[in-house]
Every structure is written in structure tokens, then in C-alpha cells.
XYZ file of C-alpha atoms in Angstrom:
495
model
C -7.810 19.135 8.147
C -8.610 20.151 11.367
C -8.751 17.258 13.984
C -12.157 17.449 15.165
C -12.957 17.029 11.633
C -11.717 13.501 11.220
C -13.307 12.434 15.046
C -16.546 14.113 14.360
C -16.732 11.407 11.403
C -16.029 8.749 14.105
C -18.259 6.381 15.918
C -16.605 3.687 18.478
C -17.642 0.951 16.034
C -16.132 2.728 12.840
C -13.282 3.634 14.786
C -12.447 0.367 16.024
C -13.165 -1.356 12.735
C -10.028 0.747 10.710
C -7.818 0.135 13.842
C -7.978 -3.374 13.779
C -7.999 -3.780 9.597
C -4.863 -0.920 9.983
C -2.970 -2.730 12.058
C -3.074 -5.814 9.528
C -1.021 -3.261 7.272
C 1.491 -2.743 10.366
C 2.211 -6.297 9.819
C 3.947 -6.135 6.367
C 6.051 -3.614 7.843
C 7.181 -6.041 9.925
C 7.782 -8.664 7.824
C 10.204 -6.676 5.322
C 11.771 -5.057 8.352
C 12.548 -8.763 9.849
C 14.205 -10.294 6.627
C 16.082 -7.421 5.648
C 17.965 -7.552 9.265
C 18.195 -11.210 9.967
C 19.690 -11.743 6.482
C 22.678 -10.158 8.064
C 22.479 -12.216 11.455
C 25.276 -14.407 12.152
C 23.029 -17.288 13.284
C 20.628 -16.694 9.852
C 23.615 -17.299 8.140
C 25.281 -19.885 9.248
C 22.112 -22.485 9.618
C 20.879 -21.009 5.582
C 24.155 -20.026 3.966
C 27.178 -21.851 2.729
C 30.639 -21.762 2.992
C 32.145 -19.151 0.446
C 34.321 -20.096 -1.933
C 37.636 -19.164 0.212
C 35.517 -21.531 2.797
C 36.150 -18.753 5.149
C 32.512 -18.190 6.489
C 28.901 -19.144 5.411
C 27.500 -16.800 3.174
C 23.938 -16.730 1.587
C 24.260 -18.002 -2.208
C 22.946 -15.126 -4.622
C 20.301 -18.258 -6.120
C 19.052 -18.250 -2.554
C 18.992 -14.346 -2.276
C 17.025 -14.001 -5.493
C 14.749 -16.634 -4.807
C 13.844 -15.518 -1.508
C 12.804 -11.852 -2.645
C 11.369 -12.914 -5.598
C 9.165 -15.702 -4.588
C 6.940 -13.477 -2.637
C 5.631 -12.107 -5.506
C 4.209 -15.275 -6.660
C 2.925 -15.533 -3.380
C 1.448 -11.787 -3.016
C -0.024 -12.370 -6.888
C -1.869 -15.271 -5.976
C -2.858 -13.719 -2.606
C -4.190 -10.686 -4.570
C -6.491 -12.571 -7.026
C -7.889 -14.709 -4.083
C -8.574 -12.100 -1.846
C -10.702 -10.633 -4.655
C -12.426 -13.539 -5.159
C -13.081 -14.393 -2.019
C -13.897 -10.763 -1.242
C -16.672 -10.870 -3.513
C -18.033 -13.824 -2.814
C -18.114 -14.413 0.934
C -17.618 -11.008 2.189
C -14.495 -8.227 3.240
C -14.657 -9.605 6.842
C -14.450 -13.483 6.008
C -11.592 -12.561 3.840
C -9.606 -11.414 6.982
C -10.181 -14.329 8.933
C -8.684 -16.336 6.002
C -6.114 -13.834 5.314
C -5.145 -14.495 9.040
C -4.944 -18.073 8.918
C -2.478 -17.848 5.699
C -0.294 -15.712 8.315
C 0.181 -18.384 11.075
C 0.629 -21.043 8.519
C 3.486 -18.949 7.242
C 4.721 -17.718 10.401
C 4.993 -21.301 11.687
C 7.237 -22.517 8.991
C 9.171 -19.446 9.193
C 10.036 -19.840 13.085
C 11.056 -23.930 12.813
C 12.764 -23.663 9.705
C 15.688 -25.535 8.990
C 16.222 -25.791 5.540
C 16.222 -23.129 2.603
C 13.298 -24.819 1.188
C 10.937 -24.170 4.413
C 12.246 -20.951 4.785
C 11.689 -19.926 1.018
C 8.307 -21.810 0.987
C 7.318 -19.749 4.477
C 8.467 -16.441 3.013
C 6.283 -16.897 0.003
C 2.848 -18.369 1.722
C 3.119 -15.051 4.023
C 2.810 -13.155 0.772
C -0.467 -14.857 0.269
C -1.466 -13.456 3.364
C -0.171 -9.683 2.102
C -1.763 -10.526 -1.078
C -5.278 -11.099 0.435
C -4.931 -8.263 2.772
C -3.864 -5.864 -0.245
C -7.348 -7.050 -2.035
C -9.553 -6.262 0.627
C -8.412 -3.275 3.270
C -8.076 -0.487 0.706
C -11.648 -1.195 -0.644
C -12.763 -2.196 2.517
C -11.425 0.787 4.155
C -13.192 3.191 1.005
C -16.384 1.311 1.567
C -16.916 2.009 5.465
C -16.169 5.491 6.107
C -17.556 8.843 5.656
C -16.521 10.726 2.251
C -15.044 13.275 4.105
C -11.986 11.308 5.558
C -11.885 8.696 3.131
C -8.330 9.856 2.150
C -7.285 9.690 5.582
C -8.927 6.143 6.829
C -7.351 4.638 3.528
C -3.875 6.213 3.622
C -3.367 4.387 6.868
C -2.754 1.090 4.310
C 0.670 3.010 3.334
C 1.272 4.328 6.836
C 0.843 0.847 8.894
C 3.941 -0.284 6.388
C 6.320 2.179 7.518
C 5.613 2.135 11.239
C 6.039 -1.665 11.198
C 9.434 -1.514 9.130
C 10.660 1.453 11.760
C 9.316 -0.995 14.887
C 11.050 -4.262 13.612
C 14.517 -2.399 12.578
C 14.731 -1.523 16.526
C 13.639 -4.974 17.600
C 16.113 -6.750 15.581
C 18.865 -4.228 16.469
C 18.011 -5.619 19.951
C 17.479 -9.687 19.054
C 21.214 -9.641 17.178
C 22.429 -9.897 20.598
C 20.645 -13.005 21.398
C 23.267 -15.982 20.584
C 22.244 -18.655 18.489
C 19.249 -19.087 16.083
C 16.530 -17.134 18.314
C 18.110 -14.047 17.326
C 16.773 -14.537 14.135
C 13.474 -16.249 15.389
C 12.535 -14.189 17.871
C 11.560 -11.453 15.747
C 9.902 -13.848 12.933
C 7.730 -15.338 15.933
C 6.653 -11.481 16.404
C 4.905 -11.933 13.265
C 2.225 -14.171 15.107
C 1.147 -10.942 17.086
C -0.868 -8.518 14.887
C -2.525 -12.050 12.364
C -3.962 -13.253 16.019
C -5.347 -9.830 17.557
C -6.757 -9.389 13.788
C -8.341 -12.487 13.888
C -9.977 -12.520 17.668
C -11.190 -9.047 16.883
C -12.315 -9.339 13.673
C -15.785 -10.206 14.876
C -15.962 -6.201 15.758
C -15.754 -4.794 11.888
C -19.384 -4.867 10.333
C -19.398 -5.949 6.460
C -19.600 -3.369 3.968
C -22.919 -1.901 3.212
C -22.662 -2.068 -0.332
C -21.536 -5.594 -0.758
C -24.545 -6.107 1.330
C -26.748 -4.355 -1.191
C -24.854 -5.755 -4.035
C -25.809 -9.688 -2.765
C -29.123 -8.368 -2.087
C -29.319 -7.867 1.858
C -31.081 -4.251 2.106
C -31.464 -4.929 5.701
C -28.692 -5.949 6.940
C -26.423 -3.119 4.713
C -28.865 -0.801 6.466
C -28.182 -2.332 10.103
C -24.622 -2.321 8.960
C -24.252 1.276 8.093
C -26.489 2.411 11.641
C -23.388 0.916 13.229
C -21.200 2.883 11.405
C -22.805 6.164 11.670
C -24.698 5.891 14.658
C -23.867 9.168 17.561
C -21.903 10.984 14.811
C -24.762 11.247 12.555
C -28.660 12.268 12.200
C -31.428 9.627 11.808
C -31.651 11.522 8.492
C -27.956 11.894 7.418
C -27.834 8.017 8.089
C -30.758 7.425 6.087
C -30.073 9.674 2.923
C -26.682 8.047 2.887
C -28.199 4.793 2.678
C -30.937 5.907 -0.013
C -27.951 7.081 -1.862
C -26.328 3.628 -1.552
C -29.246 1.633 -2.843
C -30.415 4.491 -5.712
C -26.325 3.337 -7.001
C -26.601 -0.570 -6.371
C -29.717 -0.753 -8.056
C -28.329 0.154 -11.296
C -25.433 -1.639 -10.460
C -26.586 -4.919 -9.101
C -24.929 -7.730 -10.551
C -20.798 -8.256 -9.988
C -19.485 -7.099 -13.506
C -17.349 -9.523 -15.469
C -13.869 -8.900 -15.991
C -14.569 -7.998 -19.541
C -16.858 -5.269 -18.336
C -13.841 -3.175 -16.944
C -12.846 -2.401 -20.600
C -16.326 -0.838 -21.967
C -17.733 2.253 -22.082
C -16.998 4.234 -18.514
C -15.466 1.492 -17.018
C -12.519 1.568 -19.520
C -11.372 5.130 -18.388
C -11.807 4.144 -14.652
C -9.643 1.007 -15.411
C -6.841 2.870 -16.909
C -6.693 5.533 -13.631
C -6.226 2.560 -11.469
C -3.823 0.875 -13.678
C -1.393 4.220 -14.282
C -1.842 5.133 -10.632
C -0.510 1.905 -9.770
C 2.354 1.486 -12.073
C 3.357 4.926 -11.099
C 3.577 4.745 -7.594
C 6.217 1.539 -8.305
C 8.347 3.707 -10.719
C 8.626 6.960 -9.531
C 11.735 5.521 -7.698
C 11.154 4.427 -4.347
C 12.405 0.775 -4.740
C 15.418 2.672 -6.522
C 16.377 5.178 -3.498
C 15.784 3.301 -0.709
C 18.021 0.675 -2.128
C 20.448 3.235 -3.189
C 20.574 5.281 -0.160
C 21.346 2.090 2.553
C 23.928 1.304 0.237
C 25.573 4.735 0.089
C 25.250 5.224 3.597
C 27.160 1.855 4.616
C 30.165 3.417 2.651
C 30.476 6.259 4.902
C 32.601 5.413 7.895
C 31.175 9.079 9.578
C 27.884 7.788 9.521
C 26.159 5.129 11.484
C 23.622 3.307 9.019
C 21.247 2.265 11.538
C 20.955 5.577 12.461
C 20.447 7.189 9.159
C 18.119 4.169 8.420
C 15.585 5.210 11.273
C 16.063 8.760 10.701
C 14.725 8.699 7.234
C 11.904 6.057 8.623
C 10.717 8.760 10.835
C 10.388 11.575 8.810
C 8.722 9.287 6.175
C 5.916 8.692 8.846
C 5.543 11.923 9.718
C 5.586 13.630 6.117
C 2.714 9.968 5.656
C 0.488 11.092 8.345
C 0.889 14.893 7.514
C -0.640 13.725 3.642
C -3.084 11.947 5.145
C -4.483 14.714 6.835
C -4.277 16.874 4.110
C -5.634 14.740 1.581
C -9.645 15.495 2.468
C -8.514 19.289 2.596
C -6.179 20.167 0.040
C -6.715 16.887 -2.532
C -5.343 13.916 -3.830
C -4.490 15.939 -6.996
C -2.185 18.779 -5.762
C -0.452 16.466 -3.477
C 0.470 13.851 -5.939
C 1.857 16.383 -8.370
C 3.544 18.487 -6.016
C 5.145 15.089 -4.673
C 6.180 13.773 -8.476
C 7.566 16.889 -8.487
C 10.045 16.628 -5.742
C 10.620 13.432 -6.631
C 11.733 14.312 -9.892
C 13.909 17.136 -8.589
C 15.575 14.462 -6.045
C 16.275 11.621 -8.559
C 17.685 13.995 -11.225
C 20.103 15.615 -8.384
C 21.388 11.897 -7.345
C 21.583 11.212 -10.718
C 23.842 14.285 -11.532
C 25.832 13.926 -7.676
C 26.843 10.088 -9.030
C 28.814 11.630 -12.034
C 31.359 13.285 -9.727
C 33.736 12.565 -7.096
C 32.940 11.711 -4.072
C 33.597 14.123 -1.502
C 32.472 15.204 2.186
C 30.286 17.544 0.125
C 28.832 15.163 -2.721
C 27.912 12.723 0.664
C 26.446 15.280 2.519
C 24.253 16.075 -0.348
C 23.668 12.901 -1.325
C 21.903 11.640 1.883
C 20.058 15.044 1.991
C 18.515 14.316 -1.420
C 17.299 10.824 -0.255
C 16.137 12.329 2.506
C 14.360 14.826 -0.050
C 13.285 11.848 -2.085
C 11.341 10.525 1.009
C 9.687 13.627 1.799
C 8.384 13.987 -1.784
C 7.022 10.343 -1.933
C 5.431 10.357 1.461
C 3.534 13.613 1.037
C 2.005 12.304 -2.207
C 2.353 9.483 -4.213
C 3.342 6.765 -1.145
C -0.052 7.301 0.808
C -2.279 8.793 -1.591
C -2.318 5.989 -5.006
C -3.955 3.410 -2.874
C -6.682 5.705 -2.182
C -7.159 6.606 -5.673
C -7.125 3.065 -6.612
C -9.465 2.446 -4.408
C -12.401 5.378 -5.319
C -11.962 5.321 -8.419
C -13.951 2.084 -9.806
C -17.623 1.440 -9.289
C -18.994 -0.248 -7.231
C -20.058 -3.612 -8.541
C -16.527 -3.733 -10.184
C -14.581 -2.371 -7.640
C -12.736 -5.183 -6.732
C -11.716 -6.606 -9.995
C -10.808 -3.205 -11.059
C -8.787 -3.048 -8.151
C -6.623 -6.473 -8.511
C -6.126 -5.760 -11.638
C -4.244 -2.648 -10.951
C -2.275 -4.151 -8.075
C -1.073 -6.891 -10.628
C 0.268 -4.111 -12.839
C 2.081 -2.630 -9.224
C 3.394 -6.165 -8.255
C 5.145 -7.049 -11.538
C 6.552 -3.783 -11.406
C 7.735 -4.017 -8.237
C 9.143 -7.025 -8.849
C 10.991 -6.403 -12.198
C 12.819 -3.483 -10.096
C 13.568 -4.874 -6.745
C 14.972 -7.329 -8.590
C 16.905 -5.770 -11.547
C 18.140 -2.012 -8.708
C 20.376 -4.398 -6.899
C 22.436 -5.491 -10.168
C 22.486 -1.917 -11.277
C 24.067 -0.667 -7.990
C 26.235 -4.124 -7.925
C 28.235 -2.219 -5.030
C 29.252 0.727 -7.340
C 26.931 3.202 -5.740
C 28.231 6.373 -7.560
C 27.455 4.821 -10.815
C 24.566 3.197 -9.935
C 23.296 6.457 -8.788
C 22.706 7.698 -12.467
C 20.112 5.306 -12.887
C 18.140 7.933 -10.744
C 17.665 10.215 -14.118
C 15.894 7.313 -15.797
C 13.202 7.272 -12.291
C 13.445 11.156 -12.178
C 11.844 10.600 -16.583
C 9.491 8.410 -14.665
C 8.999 11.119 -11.818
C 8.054 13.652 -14.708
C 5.635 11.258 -16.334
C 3.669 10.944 -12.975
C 3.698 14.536 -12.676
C 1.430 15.037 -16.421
C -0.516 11.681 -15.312
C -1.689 13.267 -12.166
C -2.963 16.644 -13.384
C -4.488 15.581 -16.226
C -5.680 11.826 -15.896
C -6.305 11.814 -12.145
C -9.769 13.074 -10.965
C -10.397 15.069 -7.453
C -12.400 12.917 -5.361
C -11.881 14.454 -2.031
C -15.544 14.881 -0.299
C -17.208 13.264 -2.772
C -18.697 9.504 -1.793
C -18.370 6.572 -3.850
C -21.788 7.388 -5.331
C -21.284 10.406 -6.410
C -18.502 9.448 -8.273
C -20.108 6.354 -10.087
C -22.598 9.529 -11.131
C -20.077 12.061 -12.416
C -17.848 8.929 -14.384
C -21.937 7.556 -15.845
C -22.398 11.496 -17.232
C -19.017 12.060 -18.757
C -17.639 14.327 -16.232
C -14.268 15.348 -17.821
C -11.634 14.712 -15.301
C -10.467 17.885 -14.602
C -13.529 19.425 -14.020
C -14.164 17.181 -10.712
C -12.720 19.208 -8.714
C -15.061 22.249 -9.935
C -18.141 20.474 -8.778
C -19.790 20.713 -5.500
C -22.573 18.484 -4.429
C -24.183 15.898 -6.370
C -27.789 14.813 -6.882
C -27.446 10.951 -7.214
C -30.000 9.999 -10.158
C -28.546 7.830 -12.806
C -31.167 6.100 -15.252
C -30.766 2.328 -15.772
C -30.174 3.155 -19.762
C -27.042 5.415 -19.101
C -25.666 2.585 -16.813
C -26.285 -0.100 -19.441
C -24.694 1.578 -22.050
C -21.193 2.579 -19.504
C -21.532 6.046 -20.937
């Protein structure tokens, strides 16, 4: 995609609205960064840990350590099905400002902790701020910009994440020289930043035109879209869009029950978002990165901080590259080219762990996780939350939505929690578990071609119309422009 492309599609006010809800994404990043290095700070450990059983040194019990990456899950679930909620019923923007205040709550019991309880409990309500934010930003993102760079505007979600885990890895390589327990603080208290600038500048996003429409507010969906589109559009283009819009919402008025996502239409549209998101959690990402920090540490050549932000930066750049690509080329070709590569990596890592290690088996060993990162990033990393998000209707886009991301965060949890105890420090071994991902890898591969549907340059609308008339899924990519005219009797029945 050429770049005057995406900026042609940008006003001030659209531009500033998915740079302020981005950098809310930014902020996980940051968070994961920050307790996977202070977990390894002196200070961290001696005011949370114990005294091992030689009574040596303090040392973080393994009930602790599985408690505190495992209660954020409860936290992110419960985030999740409140942001939608909330989403729905006040409004994308309202749901920041709450979203936000979760954040500082958590934040502040992070930074004067001084007990595992208040750290565990501090960990977990921040994941009720990630839940929230995972609700709303990916739909909110879909709903606000042009068709054209939808797959760009919403891959940022993915991309924010790894720039924040690269930017906290170099700040705490910096705070573990501070003595005492503000070298673990310091970059907690960080987390305060991008929650405050989200919520003083929140004011700036406009609500989504077609929640507007959907509670019944023609005029100010209408206002709300002029803001959007005004100086890069035509008084026409602006209007037709919004035409479009309410031709949609009027067959679509009410907010669907949750029931409704399993009739008729619907029930495909459901399934998409479901396999999309349990693929992008077992394709092996958890797995590698996991896998690959561990192998690296074993290396005495090799400096794993180094290595660490090496692989972080060619992740973001092989992210932005698929975002750019994604309104061009397609969500389709990417994500099967990148299950692809995937596949490749995982079954290579799973055949380097049956031999000896060598200076040879190392050396190809971090090159396939480097491989690894390349094939997530250019596909399935960036890309699933943007199918997730375009693929549902409108009035059940957000329930459709959760309920896919609580298929991703069981997953995610099940394996971040089970990859640890099947390395259990024998990372040769534990490198064969890559053949079972690299099954997974293949799986994802067949999913996207034939289940996934091309919706690059197509608007929400147009979508709704080609799901409504049976449009088999690979045949979206064949069609061009679409006349938006469903009748009230197809939508009724969820043909």
C-alpha cells in the first residue's frame, strides 16, 4: 500500500482518534515487559520471595509464580465481558474512560505493594483494564475508519503490544541498577503514563457512527462521521457512506441476543471469529517465545538481552510491514502464507531438539525462532484481530466479538501455563513439543483458505450484505463493489 494511500484516508480528527485508542494497546506491552524483568530483580525478590530451601537467598515460590500469571486471566475475562457490556450500552468512548480508571486503581496497588496478596490482587485488576480495552479498540477501531485501511488502523492493536514490550525491556535493563525496591517500581509507576494521556484525551475520539444509529441518534452518527471524513472526503462520499450506514442499521436495529449469534448467518460469522481466535493462540507463539528465551540463556556466546530485542525488532517491523499490506494484498494470503512459515519453523525446532546440541544445532535454532517470528508477524499476529473484528454484524458485533476473545483467553491461558512445565529447563526436549504447534500451524493454514473470507476494501456494510445473500466464502474476494440493499425478510430469517 502506497503511503499516500493510508493519509489520503486521514482527517486530523480520525487521525488523532486511533493514536490515542493505539497507544492504550502500547500499554499492555508494557505491562508484560515490566513483570517479566522485575521478576528477576534482586529487590522484587527479596521483599515477594522466600528463602529457598538451602535458605541461601529469597526465591519466588512456584504457588506465587503460577498465581501471578494466571490470575490475570480472570482478570482480562471479566474485563472482556464488561467492556462489551458496557460498550454497548453507554458507548466505545465511555468505555475508555472506565477502562482508564481500572488502570490507576491497578497501577496504584502495584507501585505500594508490600505483600504477595496486593501485588497478585494489582496484577489481576490491571487485566480488567486489558480486558475492557480488548472489547472495545478492535471494534472501535473497525467502526471509525475508512474500508480501505481498516486492516491497517486495526492491526495497530497487535503492533502497540510489541513496541511497549521492546520499550519496557530497555527501561528495566536501565532501573536494575537502581538499589532497593524502586528498581522494580519505577518501571510499574510507568504504567500510570499512557491510562492518564488516554484518559485527558479521550474527549478528542467521536463515538462510533453506528452505535449511534443502532441507539437511535441519526444525527449525531451523522455529525459524528462529518468529523471523521471531513477534508479527506466529498460532501457526497460522506453522505453515501452514511446512507449506507443507516440502509444496514435499519434492518439491524435492535442489539441481538446472545442466542442470536448461533442462527441462520450469524452462526457461520460466529464460528470465523471463534477459529480465528483460537488459532492465533495455538499456532505457537506462547510456545516459541517461551522456548527461545530459554534456549538462548543456555548459550554462554550469546547475550540474551540482546537476542531478546533483536527478535522484538524485527517482529515490529515484519507487524507494520503486514499492516500495510493487508488493504493491498489481503488478510487471506497473508495469514496462510504466515501459517505456513510457521509450520515450517515449529516442525524444524521440533526436529533440531532430537539431536545434539552443537554450535550448529544453536545457530539454527535461534534462526528458526527468529523464522517463527517473521511468519507470525506477517500474518496471523496482526491480522486475526482484524478479522475478528469485520467479520460480525453490526448489531452483534460486540458479543460476537467477546465471545471469540473468551475462546483466545482460555487458550492462552491453558498454554502459558502448561509450555513452562513442558520445557521444565530441558530445552532440547521441550523443543519437540514444537511438532504438536507446527499440526496446529497446518490446521490454520486449511482454516484460512477455506473458512476465512477477503474483506479487504470492503466496509462493514457490505459485508453484512454479502454474509445476508449467502456469499460463499471464497468467492469474496472475486467481488468488486457492492450495492447495499438487503430486504427486512432476508435479515429476519439470518439467511
Amino acid at each position: 500500500m502506497k503511503i499516500a494511500h493510508i493519509s489520503g484516508a486521514f482527517n486530523g480528527r480520525l487521525l488523532v482518534a486511533c493514536g490515542i485508542t493505539a497507544l492504550s494497546q502500547v500499554n499492555l506491552g508494557l505491562e508484560q515487559a515490566a513483570f517479566t524483568s522485575t521478576q528477576e530483580m534482586p529487590a522484587f525478590t527479596h521483599t515477594f520471595g522466600a528463602y529457598s530451601a538451602e535458605g541461601e537467598a529469597h526465591r519466588l515460590g512456584s504457588d506465587f509464580m503460577d498465581l501471578l500469571n494466571g490470575l490475570p486471566y480472570v482478570g482480562l475475562a471479566f474485563g472482556l465481558m464488561q467492556g462489551s457490556l458496557l460498550s454497548r450500552r453507554f458507548g466505545r468512548r465511555a468505555s475508555l474512560f472506565v477502562m482508564c480508571l481500572w488502570a490507576f486503581f491497578g497501577v496504584s496497588l502495584l507501585v505500594t505493594a508490600q505483600s504477595q496478596l496486593q501485588i497478585l490482587f494489582g496484577r489481576m485488576i490491571i487485566y480488567i483494564s486489558v480486558g475492557i480495552e480488548l472489547a472495545v479498540v478492535p471494534v472501535l477501531h473497525a467502526e471509525l475508519v475508512p474500508a480501505q485501511v481498516r486492516g491497517f488502523v486495526v492491526g495497530t492493536y497487535h503492533t502497540g503490544l510489541l513496541v511497549g514490550q521492546l520499550t519496557m525491556s530497555l527501561i528495566c535493563r536501565a532501573s536494575r541498577e537502581i538499589e532497593g525496591n524502586p528498581s522494580w517500581r519505577v518501571p510499574l509507576g510507568l504504567l500510570y503514563v499512557i491510562p492518564g494521556l488516554v484518559f485527558c484525551l479521550g474527549w478528542l475520539i467521536p463515538e462510533s457512527p453506528r452505535l449511534l444509529l443502532i441507539n437511535a441518534r441519526p444525527e449525531e452518527a451523522r455529525q459524528s462521521l462529518q468529523k471523521l471524513r471531513q477534508g479527506r472526503f466529498t460532501d457526497d462520499e460522506i453522505e453515501q457512506e452514511f446512507q449506507q450506514l443507516c440502509d444496514t442499521i435499519d434492518i439491524t436495529t435492535d442489539q441481538g441476543s446472545f442466542r442470536e449469534i448461533f442462527r441462520g448467518s450469524h452462526m457461520q460469522r460466529t464460528l470465523i471469529t471463534i477459529g480465528v481466535n483460537i488459532f492465533m493462540q495455538v499456532t505457537g507463539d506462547s510456545f516459541v517465545s517461551q522456548y527461545g528465551t530459554a534456549f538462548v540463556r543456555t548459550i554462554d556466546t550469546v547475550n540474551p538481552f540482546s537476542m531478546t530485542c533483536i527478535y522484538s525488532a524485527i517482529n515490529i517491523f515484519v507487524s507494520l510491514v503486514a499492516m500495510l499490506l493487508s488493504d493491498t494484498v489481503g488478510r487471506v494470503p497473508l495469514m496462510f502464507v504466515s501459517a505456513i512459515i510457521q509450520a515450517g519453523s515449529l516442525f524444524t525446532l521440533g526436529g533440531l531438539g532430537t539431536t545434539d546440541t552443537s554450535p550448529a544445532v544453536s545457530s539454527a535454532t535461534m534462526a528458526m525462532v527468529a523464522v517463527f517470528g517473521v511468519g507470525y508477524q506477517i500474518g496471523w499476529g496482526p491480522l486475526s484481530h482484524v478479522v475478528a473484528a469485520e467479520v460480525p454484524t453490526t448489531r452483534l458485533r460486540d458479543v460476537t466479538y467477546a465471545v471469540g476473545a473468551i475462546f483466545s483467553i482460555l487458550i492462552q491461558c491453558a498454554i502459558s501455563l502448561s509450555v513452562p512445565r513442558a520445557l521444565d529447563g530441558r530445552t532440547q526436549p521441550g523443543s519437540q513439543v514444537g511438532f504438536l504447534f507446527g499440526i496446529f500451524a497446518i490446521c490454520a493454514a486449511m482454516f484460512t483458505w477455506f473458512c476465512v473470507p477477503e474483506c479487504k476494501g470492503k466496509s462493514l456494510e457490505e459485508m453484512d450484505h454479502l454474509f445476508l445473500h449467502g456469499m460463499p466464502i471464497r468467492e469474496f474476494a472475486r467481488v468488486g463493489q457492492v450495492n447495499v440493499h438487503v430486504s427486512k425478510e432476508v435479515e429476519k430469517d439470518g439467511v
